[in-house]
Amino acid sequence: MFHIFCPYCQEYREEEEFHPSGQAHLVRPADPASVSDDEWGDYLFFRDNPRGIHHEMWVHRLGCRKFFNITRDTTSYEILETYRMGEQPSITAANAEVRREQGVQTADGGWQTVGAQPENSRLNEETPS
Amino acid sequence: MTQSNRLNQGGRIDRSRRLSFTFNGQQYMGFAGDTLASALLANGVDVVNRSFKYSRPRGITAAGPEEPNAIVQLGATEAAQVPNVRATQQALYDGLVARGTNGWPSVQRDVMSWVGKLGGGFMPPGFYYKTFMAPASMWMTYEKFIRKGAGLGRSPSEADPDIYDHFNQHCDVLVIGSGPAGLTAALSAARAGARVILCDEQEEMGGSLLDSRESIDGAPASAWAEQAVAELAGLDNVTLLPRTTANGYHDHNFVTLHERRTEHLADTAAAAGREGEVRARLHRVRAGRVVLASGSHERPLVYANNDVPGNLVAGAVSVYIRRYGVVPGQRLVLSTNNDHAYRAALDWQEAGREVVAVVDSRAKPDGDLAKQARDAGIRVITGSAVMEATGNQRVSGAKVVAIDTERFVVTGKVETLECDTIASSGGYSPVVHLASHTGKRPQWRDDLLGFVPGEVKGMHVAGGAHGVYALGEALADGAGVGAEAARAAGFEEAAAIAVPDVEVRHESPTSALYQVPHEKPPLRAPKQFVDLQNDVTAAAVELATREGFESIEHVKRYTALGFGTDQGKLGNINGMAIAARCLNRSIPDVGTTVFRPNYTPVSFGAIVGRHCRDLFDPERYTALHQWHVENGAEFEDVGQWKRPWYFPRRVNGKRETMHEAVARECLAVRRGVGILDASTLGKIDIQGPDAREFLGRVYTNKWAKLAPGRVRYGLMCKDDGMLMDDGTTSCLGENHFLMTTTTGGAAGVLEWLELWHQTEWPELQVYFGSVTDHWATMTVTGPDARKLMSEVTDIDLDREQFKFMDWKEGKVAGVPARVFRISFTGELAFEINVQANYAMHVWKALFAHGEKYDLTPYGTETMHVLRAEKGLIIAGQDTDGSVTPEDLGMHWAVGYDKPFSWIGQRALTRPDTAREDRKQLVGLKPKDPKVVLEEGAQIVLDPEQKIPMTMMGHVTSSYYSPVLESGFALAVLKGGRNRMGETVYLPMSDGSVHQAEVVSTVFIDPKGERQNV
Amino acid sequence: MSEAHSEASVGNAATFDTHPGADAGVTPESPLQWSRVQGHVTEEGGAAEQIRVVERPFLGHLVLRGGAITLDEAVRAELGVSLPGKPLGLVLDAEGSRSVQWVSPDEWLVIVPAGEEFELENRLRARLGDAHFAIVNVGGGQTLLELSGEKARELLMKSVVYDVHEHGLPVGKAVGTVFAKTSVVLRRPTEARFELVVRRSFADYCVRWLRDAGREYGLRVESASP
């Protein structure tokens, strides 16, 4: 059960007040008519599923009804930052090395693409009881 | 029965309050302060259960939640049945009735024992998988029998008379466990001013202090505990929760606690004289910081026949003697690899019973407690261990032998000691469960011979939970950790409390002994149990490793080690140690194990809380609900709304069927006038200079020229081009609109508008607000609608003044109203919006005037029939997220040439959305007019085709039309619009096949003349 | 701000007085009418219980949308109170009968005595001219419940996920949060009481929940006569 800092209400609130709304920073092509079917299909259907740093959009549905973004580690479920719509994250997979030194956990490589990476071998060793 | 094992004095029980209870049909006496387990032991009850797989007799083994055997079914009445209660955690109350969970029909003579006897040689691990899975079809049969035999407890067949609830708690520091470390941690945090919750699963707070031999500040440890608890109880910023188990540790320091509020008093709250109070409460705690002071569980040693009643873990012996005044036997043999367990022998002797011997696996135990035992004249056999217990229903002796723990062999001659109780101790395992619930793996510590919690953000570990066992050290550790947690929670001044004086004891190191070698090879020796609850033996673990299961997680799944309610509290480490020995690896190499919530079983009642019975789900009512109820409406659930479904009348003393009522309601609307409560429609107020532009982007059609006073129907798509919702939007002012949505879509559409505004087009000046509940909406419709309306409103209803798709403001029955000329029935219709608080007045006035027109209230079913006759869709019924406006034949509602690429436009030219043979909305007319096709029925073109048939589409809406005097349907059909007039087939599950003709979706008044009068 | 502007803005948005007026002889029904018929709600007054829940029906509820800078001056001029200065703020006028609540960075809930809302909306609109703002009358869609009594806080702990302790919800704070299986606006206007703003269609559910959760303490739900 997440504890989420709402950047508009300016305090931590219970997950039940929020609703996840998918990957953050998706860009709708400015002129849809000019993009190819493939590009439009990518925009419509393809999403990242990284192990590690991920940027997600959430909405404070039962609170202030504002959408905002979360940088979350998908391995530890730790929320590293929340920021308002229109702002950029300060923690990304690219600068994760720096953040790791600062004590922020990231996944191996912190990759951000879909499917292409081999499964982390450690996944096979450990299963919960 | 007498309490033969009860001491005349000592313990924390109240001998003046005698309690009567029944176990397995026999009546016994105990005292207030007993657990069910201590009372059973006091009465000399040896066998409390039969084992899961081998059906062996089992007795009480431990004194806490780790108890694997004494699992009971509780409850004097059927309604009060509670399965899987650990007798060690159940407080005794007068009139308690319990029976052993396993061992149907009785624990003494057991029908399952044949399996056990056969199984002696025949039930290796994987037995069930290998034996009963073939043929697979028989598993359900086997499984029913095995489950009953294995007896996993049963749920009551009558409704639970008790109530349960949830409590949302917030605190700065949650301390889990009230032993020495927990108490000092709570004191440090509380004195710093932090909001503290201290919970403990036992009846009484104090943990190990309650059975300790040691003194604090010169007084018994238990006295210090009482004083500490009293101080905490007096602080406003502290919440004490005894009898409360922390069962789940979830993300971001969210912890679920299960508090037993009346379960310790009686079968039900009412029986306890606490009518109206909750039986159990689930605390949902969001903690700034968590201090895990859950202590440790003592590990038993693994030796032959270590499951015979009379085998206990050593610490439990001390707990029963010191807390309950119960000595669970006459003659004790203690088998240990450590110093601390010696206290069991000392306590036993001081209770006046015989200690036959202490058998210590170490060569030269010279700690203070060992010396004390020798000084007390107790025989100490060193370098040895109990290799095997003898006896069947009760221990009769202990076979003791010298062992070499390094080479795992016996090295001397077996000596048999006569005794009735064997206490064993193989060291201590920190209770790391909660720390691993979010996936953090425990870390092995060679110096402790145990796992300690991995690092969990926001959690601090204190005392025995990370291997700080010595009393003085645990007190100091807790004090420091409590202060650290409080500082981390923002109480910067927090400091460790001064810790009381405790005598420091010298202890010699524990030796690494888990399984005791036997003179026979492991697979030939009598059973050496690792997991008593799941009947997993050392031989089974060894066999699993031989069969190639090398990871402890695989061994676990193959053998069932650590399954069930037990979750490996006693057996996990021993199992891993045996696997490690067989594989010639170290314990951490074999793997670590993590635990899932819950730590102990939680009743469904507590999980459900108050969300049951008539509070299971919210029921939303319109402002007219009372009228609907009083006028006999049958209701339909639409989302959480209760909407009138139809209004059956009594005709000739008989209540109409739904079919009759709906037919009557339909005809009333088509021939006279009907009225519908449409208040549940979603309504969104939209204001701002860019409102019009915004509408153009989220709707498929054009909005640039809609004038104030006009209404337009709109389709809303997602960006994939599929319809998501529809409704009318009225222009209230140049920059002001009122959008309606489907009943179910209201919240989703508002969030959708906000999503696009906030994330994609924040530059547009527009605001949205829900007014769904503010307005009550009544639809007056039918040829007589204008006549009726003219009697109650000052609005000019002239058809030229007030056209179809206009709206006007005025008064209806004296109440300010907005009236919209929109129609979902195909008839002349007026949709009246008034402020909801005035709705009943207007509704009743309409009926007062409507009597002469036989104004007929109709419900959702009639609404569905009427709209379907007109080919009007319901988003979510005739569409399913894969239907485009073009599929629906609604090209007329799509603005292909709008300047901005509205949501969904681009997708309509993707190859798949542009296909010719997409499923398209059509009408179906059954060849037999009496047939009403099933909604969801699949459409085929060739009824003779072999299964699997080529499915061409399906029925989305289907009704009987009293006007057409025929069944009719809407359906989606591949290439449907080019199949007009064709015959299609609908095979039914009973083998029959219906025939239908593909027709237009509009069955009545195709030119729309009736609504435009 | 010119007269011409304010007239234009009123023309751009339709305002609507929802009330029939006292002489129309129309009796309104509060959102708790059905609960009252079911016996869940009693007349105001009566024996003291550990928790009192009192409905304040028919109040004027307006949602104000717009930037704080845009709205603040108009609200101060027309209502006599400033917009709450920080998120989740709740301010009351001197009488305690008019309140302004922060809902989101561009949304405020104004609650005023019954019948005042239409005039207030018109005055605010006139004052705000052609600034970008919105005012929505939602008075028919929600009702206000006051909770008081020594066990009110415990009752709320059973009902809402928000921290209702003094630290979490001091006087002058208001939040939207989860209530049982629906949502409410939870307000702390004074030391002595909490307030719940509940949606009309959920009002009966909320009251039945409060009665059930409050049973062990003794609880009455009261409402003024219709």
PDB file of N, CA and C in Angstrom, chain A residues 1-3 14-16 19 21 26 28 32-33 35-37 40-41 43-45 57 59 61 65-67 76-79 85 105 125-129, chain B residues 170 250-252 254 284 286 441 457 553 556-557 567 593-596 719-720 750-751 754-756 758-760 768 900-903 906-907 909-911:
ATOM      1  N   MET A   1       0.856  -1.188   0.000  1.00  0.00           N
ATOM      2  CA  MET A   1       0.000   0.000   0.000  1.00  0.00           C
ATOM      3  C   MET A   1       0.891   1.237   0.000  1.00  0.00           C
ATOM      4  N   PHE A   2       0.884   1.924  -1.136  1.00  0.00           N
ATOM      5  CA  PHE A   2       1.796   3.052  -1.279  1.00  0.00           C
ATOM      6  C   PHE A   2       1.398   4.228  -0.381  1.00  0.00           C
ATOM      7  N   HIS A   3       2.391   5.010  -0.065  1.00  0.00           N
ATOM      8  CA  HIS A   3       2.184   6.277   0.615  1.00  0.00           C
ATOM      9  C   HIS A   3       2.729   7.301  -0.370  1.00  0.00           C
ATOM     10  N   GLU A  14      -2.754   8.341   1.419  1.00  0.00           N
ATOM     11  CA  GLU A  14      -2.887   6.904   1.226  1.00  0.00           C
ATOM     12  C   GLU A  14      -3.167   6.562  -0.242  1.00  0.00           C
ATOM     13  N   GLU A  15      -2.658   5.418  -0.647  1.00  0.00           N
ATOM     14  CA  GLU A  15      -2.800   4.988  -2.041  1.00  0.00           C
ATOM     15  C   GLU A  15      -4.256   4.925  -2.501  1.00  0.00           C
ATOM     16  N   GLU A  16      -5.157   4.591  -1.557  1.00  0.00           N
ATOM     17  CA  GLU A  16      -6.566   4.436  -1.931  1.00  0.00           C
ATOM     18  C   GLU A  16      -7.178   5.707  -2.507  1.00  0.00           C
ATOM     19  N   HIS A  19      -5.232   6.960  -8.213  1.00  0.00           N
ATOM     20  CA  HIS A  19      -5.444   5.974  -9.248  1.00  0.00           C
ATOM     21  C   HIS A  19      -4.269   6.069 -10.224  1.00  0.00           C
ATOM     22  N   SER A  21      -2.363   5.944 -13.747  1.00  0.00           N
ATOM     23  CA  SER A  21      -2.877   6.326 -15.057  1.00  0.00           C
ATOM     24  C   SER A  21      -1.842   6.035 -16.143  1.00  0.00           C
ATOM     25  N   LEU A  26       4.267  10.455 -22.022  1.00  0.00           N
ATOM     26  CA  LEU A  26       3.917  10.055 -23.380  1.00  0.00           C
ATOM     27  C   LEU A  26       3.654  11.334 -24.174  1.00  0.00           C
ATOM     28  N   ARG A  28       1.813  12.871 -27.375  1.00  0.00           N
ATOM     29  CA  ARG A  28       0.890  12.686 -28.501  1.00  0.00           C
ATOM     30  C   ARG A  28       1.449  13.466 -29.679  1.00  0.00           C
ATOM     31  N   PRO A  32      -1.205  14.413 -35.803  1.00  0.00           N
ATOM     32  CA  PRO A  32      -1.436  12.968 -35.970  1.00  0.00           C
ATOM     33  C   PRO A  32      -1.553  12.557 -37.427  1.00  0.00           C
ATOM     34  N   ALA A  33      -2.100  13.444 -38.243  1.00  0.00           N
ATOM     35  CA  ALA A  33      -2.316  13.058 -39.636  1.00  0.00           C
ATOM     36  C   ALA A  33      -1.003  12.794 -40.363  1.00  0.00           C
ATOM     37  N   VAL A  35       1.797  11.420 -39.097  1.00  0.00           N
ATOM     38  CA  VAL A  35       2.638  10.291 -38.662  1.00  0.00           C
ATOM     39  C   VAL A  35       2.167   9.006 -39.335  1.00  0.00           C
ATOM     40  N   SER A  36       3.094   8.052 -39.440  1.00  0.00           N
ATOM     41  CA  SER A  36       2.763   6.788 -40.096  1.00  0.00           C
ATOM     42  C   SER A  36       1.861   5.952 -39.190  1.00  0.00           C
ATOM     43  N   ASP A  37       1.253   4.948 -39.761  1.00  0.00           N
ATOM     44  CA  ASP A  37       0.427   4.038 -38.963  1.00  0.00           C
ATOM     45  C   ASP A  37       1.245   3.387 -37.862  1.00  0.00           C
ATOM     46  N   TRP A  40       1.861   5.857 -35.087  1.00  0.00           N
ATOM     47  CA  TRP A  40       0.625   6.067 -34.323  1.00  0.00           C
ATOM     48  C   TRP A  40       0.320   4.836 -33.456  1.00  0.00           C
ATOM     49  N   GLY A  41       0.597   3.664 -34.015  1.00  0.00           N
ATOM     50  CA  GLY A  41       0.410   2.434 -33.250  1.00  0.00           C
ATOM     51  C   GLY A  41       1.317   2.393 -32.025  1.00  0.00           C
ATOM     52  N   TYR A  43       2.450   4.964 -30.398  1.00  0.00           N
ATOM     53  CA  TYR A  43       1.899   5.926 -29.439  1.00  0.00           C
ATOM     54  C   TYR A  43       0.688   5.338 -28.717  1.00  0.00           C
ATOM     55  N   LEU A  44      -0.138   4.623 -29.476  1.00  0.00           N
ATOM     56  CA  LEU A  44      -1.366   4.091 -28.883  1.00  0.00           C
ATOM     57  C   LEU A  44      -1.113   2.930 -27.936  1.00  0.00           C
ATOM     58  N   PHE A  45      -0.247   2.012 -28.358  1.00  0.00           N
ATOM     59  CA  PHE A  45      -0.248   0.706 -27.703  1.00  0.00           C
ATOM     60  C   PHE A  45       1.027   0.321 -26.973  1.00  0.00           C
ATOM     61  N   MET A  57       2.280   8.148 -14.371  1.00  0.00           N
ATOM     62  CA  MET A  57       1.330   9.209 -14.091  1.00  0.00           C
ATOM     63  C   MET A  57       0.265   8.654 -13.135  1.00  0.00           C
ATOM     64  N   VAL A  59      -3.259   9.968 -10.592  1.00  0.00           N
ATOM     65  CA  VAL A  59      -4.202  11.064 -10.351  1.00  0.00           C
ATOM     66  C   VAL A  59      -4.711  10.949  -8.915  1.00  0.00           C
ATOM     67  N   ARG A  61      -7.351  11.064  -7.313  1.00  0.00           N
ATOM     68  CA  ARG A  61      -8.741  10.994  -7.722  1.00  0.00           C
ATOM     69  C   ARG A  61      -9.717  11.465  -6.640  1.00  0.00           C
ATOM     70  N   ARG A  65      -7.945  15.839  -7.374  1.00  0.00           N
ATOM     71  CA  ARG A  65      -8.280  15.478  -8.764  1.00  0.00           C
ATOM     72  C   ARG A  65      -7.213  15.928  -9.767  1.00  0.00           C
ATOM     73  N   LYS A  66      -5.987  16.138  -9.287  1.00  0.00           N
ATOM     74  CA  LYS A  66      -4.918  16.549 -10.203  1.00  0.00           C
ATOM     75  C   LYS A  66      -4.060  15.353 -10.611  1.00  0.00           C
ATOM     76  N   PHE A  67      -3.640  15.396 -11.861  1.00  0.00           N
ATOM     77  CA  PHE A  67      -2.683  14.407 -12.349  1.00  0.00           C
ATOM     78  C   PHE A  67      -1.277  14.875 -12.009  1.00  0.00           C
ATOM     79  N   SER A  76      11.876  -2.219  -5.988  1.00  0.00           N
ATOM     80  CA  SER A  76      11.682  -2.035  -4.548  1.00  0.00           C
ATOM     81  C   SER A  76      10.345  -1.380  -4.222  1.00  0.00           C
ATOM     82  N   TYR A  77       9.658  -0.885  -5.242  1.00  0.00           N
ATOM     83  CA  TYR A  77       8.410  -0.135  -5.076  1.00  0.00           C
ATOM     84  C   TYR A  77       8.623   1.192  -4.369  1.00  0.00           C
ATOM     85  N   GLU A  78       9.868   1.564  -4.228  1.00  0.00           N
ATOM     86  CA  GLU A  78      10.134   2.838  -3.569  1.00  0.00           C
ATOM     87  C   GLU A  78       9.766   3.987  -4.519  1.00  0.00           C
ATOM     88  N   ILE A  79       9.077   4.967  -3.992  1.00  0.00           N
ATOM     89  CA  ILE A  79       8.768   6.151  -4.777  1.00  0.00           C
ATOM     90  C   ILE A  79       9.886   7.161  -4.515  1.00  0.00           C
ATOM     91  N   MET A  85       2.623  17.941 -13.109  1.00  0.00           N
ATOM     92  CA  MET A  85       2.465  17.828 -14.555  1.00  0.00           C
ATOM     93  C   MET A  85       3.227  18.983 -15.201  1.00  0.00           C
ATOM     94  N   GLN A 105      18.261   3.097  -4.778  1.00  0.00           N
ATOM     95  CA  GLN A 105      18.442   1.823  -5.441  1.00  0.00           C
ATOM     96  C   GLN A 105      17.910   1.873  -6.874  1.00  0.00           C
ATOM     97  N   GLU A 125      16.490 -17.405  -9.280  1.00  0.00           N
ATOM     98  CA  GLU A 125      16.963 -18.046  -8.042  1.00  0.00           C
ATOM     99  C   GLU A 125      15.994 -17.884  -6.887  1.00  0.00           C
ATOM    100  N   GLU A 126      15.338 -16.763  -6.897  1.00  0.00           N
ATOM    101  CA  GLU A 126      14.642 -16.403  -5.665  1.00  0.00           C
ATOM    102  C   GLU A 126      13.148 -16.328  -5.907  1.00  0.00           C
ATOM    103  N   THR A 127      12.434 -17.103  -5.156  1.00  0.00           N
ATOM    104  CA  THR A 127      10.987 -16.961  -5.189  1.00  0.00           C
ATOM    105  C   THR A 127      10.507 -16.849  -3.760  1.00  0.00           C
ATOM    106  N   PRO A 128       9.462 -16.106  -3.543  1.00  0.00           N
ATOM    107  CA  PRO A 128       8.965 -15.995  -2.168  1.00  0.00           C
ATOM    108  C   PRO A 128       8.303 -17.287  -1.722  1.00  0.00           C
ATOM    109  N   SER A 129       8.239 -17.466  -0.427  1.00  0.00           N
ATOM    110  CA  SER A 129       7.661 -18.703   0.101  1.00  0.00           C
ATOM    111  C   SER A 129       6.147 -18.643   0.029  1.00  0.00           C
TER     112      SER A 129
ATOM    113  N   HIS B 170      -2.617   5.973  12.334  1.00  0.00           N
ATOM    114  CA  HIS B 170      -1.417   6.664  11.859  1.00  0.00           C
ATOM    115  C   HIS B 170      -0.554   6.922  13.083  1.00  0.00           C
ATOM    116  N   HIS B 250       3.565  -4.131   4.694  1.00  0.00           N
ATOM    117  CA  HIS B 250       3.381  -3.807   3.279  1.00  0.00           C
ATOM    118  C   HIS B 250       4.190  -2.565   2.916  1.00  0.00           C
ATOM    119  N   ASP B 251       4.098  -2.188   1.638  1.00  0.00           N
ATOM    120  CA  ASP B 251       4.935  -1.105   1.143  1.00  0.00           C
ATOM    121  C   ASP B 251       4.787   0.180   1.965  1.00  0.00           C
ATOM    122  N   HIS B 252       5.899   0.863   2.094  1.00  0.00           N
ATOM    123  CA  HIS B 252       5.935   2.202   2.701  1.00  0.00           C
ATOM    124  C   HIS B 252       5.389   2.196   4.128  1.00  0.00           C
ATOM    125  N   PHE B 254       3.270   0.321   5.756  1.00  0.00           N
ATOM    126  CA  PHE B 254       1.853   0.059   6.021  1.00  0.00           C
ATOM    127  C   PHE B 254       1.756  -1.325   6.639  1.00  0.00           C
ATOM    128  N   ARG B 284      -5.231  -0.816  10.313  1.00  0.00           N
ATOM    129  CA  ARG B 284      -4.458  -0.533   9.106  1.00  0.00           C
ATOM    130  C   ARG B 284      -3.547   0.630   9.473  1.00  0.00           C
ATOM    131  N   ARG B 286      -0.450   3.157   9.220  1.00  0.00           N
ATOM    132  CA  ARG B 286       0.592   3.806   8.432  1.00  0.00           C
ATOM    133  C   ARG B 286       1.566   4.386   9.450  1.00  0.00           C
ATOM    134  N   ARG B 441      15.328 -10.043   1.536  1.00  0.00           N
ATOM    135  CA  ARG B 441      15.720 -11.361   1.998  1.00  0.00           C
ATOM    136  C   ARG B 441      16.516 -11.275   3.301  1.00  0.00           C
ATOM    137  N   LYS B 457      13.679  -0.287   4.297  1.00  0.00           N
ATOM    138  CA  LYS B 457      13.599   1.166   4.486  1.00  0.00           C
ATOM    139  C   LYS B 457      12.445   1.499   5.432  1.00  0.00           C
ATOM    140  N   GLU B 553      13.886 -23.484  -2.100  1.00  0.00           N
ATOM    141  CA  GLU B 553      12.527 -23.167  -2.552  1.00  0.00           C
ATOM    142  C   GLU B 553      11.902 -24.356  -3.277  1.00  0.00           C
ATOM    143  N   LYS B 556      11.206 -27.084  -0.678  1.00  0.00           N
ATOM    144  CA  LYS B 556      10.016 -26.679   0.053  1.00  0.00           C
ATOM    145  C   LYS B 556       8.753 -27.080  -0.704  1.00  0.00           C
ATOM    146  N   ARG B 557       8.739 -26.792  -1.987  1.00  0.00           N
ATOM    147  CA  ARG B 557       7.532 -27.092  -2.758  1.00  0.00           C
ATOM    148  C   ARG B 557       7.349 -28.596  -2.966  1.00  0.00           C
ATOM    149  N   GLN B 567       3.933 -21.927   8.163  1.00  0.00           N
ATOM    150  CA  GLN B 567       4.865 -21.032   7.487  1.00  0.00           C
ATOM    151  C   GLN B 567       6.298 -21.184   7.981  1.00  0.00           C
ATOM    152  N   THR B 593      14.978 -17.812   2.560  1.00  0.00           N
ATOM    153  CA  THR B 593      13.568 -17.929   2.284  1.00  0.00           C
ATOM    154  C   THR B 593      12.891 -16.650   2.752  1.00  0.00           C
ATOM    155  N   VAL B 594      11.894 -16.238   2.007  1.00  0.00           N
ATOM    156  CA  VAL B 594      11.123 -15.075   2.457  1.00  0.00           C
ATOM    157  C   VAL B 594       9.709 -15.540   2.764  1.00  0.00           C
ATOM    158  N   PHE B 595       9.032 -14.732   3.539  1.00  0.00           N
ATOM    159  CA  PHE B 595       7.696 -15.101   3.993  1.00  0.00           C
ATOM    160  C   PHE B 595       6.687 -14.125   3.424  1.00  0.00           C
ATOM    161  N   ARG B 596       5.485 -14.638   3.246  1.00  0.00           N
ATOM    162  CA  ARG B 596       4.413 -13.766   2.784  1.00  0.00           C
ATOM    163  C   ARG B 596       3.514 -13.419   3.952  1.00  0.00           C
ATOM    164  N   ASP B 719      -8.294   7.432 -28.102  1.00  0.00           N
ATOM    165  CA  ASP B 719      -7.430   7.765 -29.230  1.00  0.00           C
ATOM    166  C   ASP B 719      -7.230   6.577 -30.176  1.00  0.00           C
ATOM    167  N   ASP B 720      -7.693   5.398 -29.762  1.00  0.00           N
ATOM    168  CA  ASP B 720      -7.628   4.255 -30.671  1.00  0.00           C
ATOM    169  C   ASP B 720      -8.848   4.209 -31.594  1.00  0.00           C
ATOM    170  N   LEU B 750     -15.508  12.369 -16.658  1.00  0.00           N
ATOM    171  CA  LEU B 750     -14.961  13.576 -16.033  1.00  0.00           C
ATOM    172  C   LEU B 750     -13.445  13.460 -15.873  1.00  0.00           C
ATOM    173  N   GLU B 751     -12.988  12.287 -15.447  1.00  0.00           N
ATOM    174  CA  GLU B 751     -11.549  12.106 -15.289  1.00  0.00           C
ATOM    175  C   GLU B 751     -10.842  12.166 -16.645  1.00  0.00           C
ATOM    176  N   GLU B 754     -10.475  15.758 -17.590  1.00  0.00           N
ATOM    177  CA  GLU B 754      -9.400  16.349 -16.782  1.00  0.00           C
ATOM    178  C   GLU B 754      -8.036  15.877 -17.281  1.00  0.00           C
ATOM    179  N   LEU B 755      -7.956  14.599 -17.618  1.00  0.00           N
ATOM    180  CA  LEU B 755      -6.689  14.045 -18.095  1.00  0.00           C
ATOM    181  C   LEU B 755      -6.188  14.825 -19.309  1.00  0.00           C
ATOM    182  N   TRP B 756      -7.055  15.016 -20.284  1.00  0.00           N
ATOM    183  CA  TRP B 756      -6.614  15.696 -21.502  1.00  0.00           C
ATOM    184  C   TRP B 756      -6.334  17.163 -21.240  1.00  0.00           C
ATOM    185  N   GLN B 758      -5.439  18.554 -18.290  1.00  0.00           N
ATOM    186  CA  GLN B 758      -4.273  18.760 -17.424  1.00  0.00           C
ATOM    187  C   GLN B 758      -2.958  18.330 -18.072  1.00  0.00           C
ATOM    188  N   THR B 759      -3.019  17.299 -18.913  1.00  0.00           N
ATOM    189  CA  THR B 759      -1.750  16.748 -19.395  1.00  0.00           C
ATOM    190  C   THR B 759      -1.437  17.121 -20.833  1.00  0.00           C
ATOM    191  N   GLU B 760      -2.454  17.378 -21.648  1.00  0.00           N
ATOM    192  CA  GLU B 760      -2.191  17.569 -23.060  1.00  0.00           C
ATOM    193  C   GLU B 760      -2.449  19.007 -23.514  1.00  0.00           C
ATOM    194  N   PHE B 768     -14.082  21.993 -15.634  1.00  0.00           N
ATOM    195  CA  PHE B 768     -15.134  20.977 -15.610  1.00  0.00           C
ATOM    196  C   PHE B 768     -15.562  20.735 -14.161  1.00  0.00           C
ATOM    197  N   PHE B 900      -8.844  20.497 -35.851  1.00  0.00           N
ATOM    198  CA  PHE B 900      -7.958  19.847 -34.890  1.00  0.00           C
ATOM    199  C   PHE B 900      -8.178  18.339 -34.962  1.00  0.00           C
ATOM    200  N   SER B 901      -7.082  17.566 -34.885  1.00  0.00           N
ATOM    201  CA  SER B 901      -7.209  16.111 -34.947  1.00  0.00           C
ATOM    202  C   SER B 901      -7.762  15.597 -33.626  1.00  0.00           C
ATOM    203  N   TRP B 902      -9.085  15.498 -33.574  1.00  0.00           N
ATOM    204  CA  TRP B 902      -9.776  15.126 -32.339  1.00  0.00           C
ATOM    205  C   TRP B 902      -9.420  13.708 -31.903  1.00  0.00           C
ATOM    206  N   ILE B 903      -9.744  13.444 -30.654  1.00  0.00           N
ATOM    207  CA  ILE B 903      -9.328  12.166 -30.073  1.00  0.00           C
ATOM    208  C   ILE B 903     -10.003  11.010 -30.806  1.00  0.00           C
ATOM    209  N   ARG B 906      -7.283   9.991 -35.881  1.00  0.00           N
ATOM    210  CA  ARG B 906      -6.174   9.386 -36.605  1.00  0.00           C
ATOM    211  C   ARG B 906      -6.342   7.868 -36.712  1.00  0.00           C
ATOM    212  N   ALA B 907      -6.890   7.268 -35.634  1.00  0.00           N
ATOM    213  CA  ALA B 907      -6.991   5.806 -35.614  1.00  0.00           C
ATOM    214  C   ALA B 907      -7.987   5.289 -36.636  1.00  0.00           C
ATOM    215  N   THR B 909      -8.179   5.801 -39.628  1.00  0.00           N
ATOM    216  CA  THR B 909      -7.592   5.462 -40.927  1.00  0.00           C
ATOM    217  C   THR B 909      -6.525   4.382 -40.813  1.00  0.00           C
ATOM    218  N   ARG B 910      -6.351   3.841 -39.616  1.00  0.00           N
ATOM    219  CA  ARG B 910      -5.424   2.694 -39.511  1.00  0.00           C
ATOM    220  C   ARG B 910      -6.034   1.511 -40.253  1.00  0.00           C
ATOM    221  N   PRO B 911      -5.193   0.630 -40.795  1.00  0.00           N
ATOM    222  CA  PRO B 911      -5.722  -0.436 -41.662  1.00  0.00           C
ATOM    223  C   PRO B 911      -6.814  -1.256 -40.978  1.00  0.00           C
TER     224      PRO B 911
END
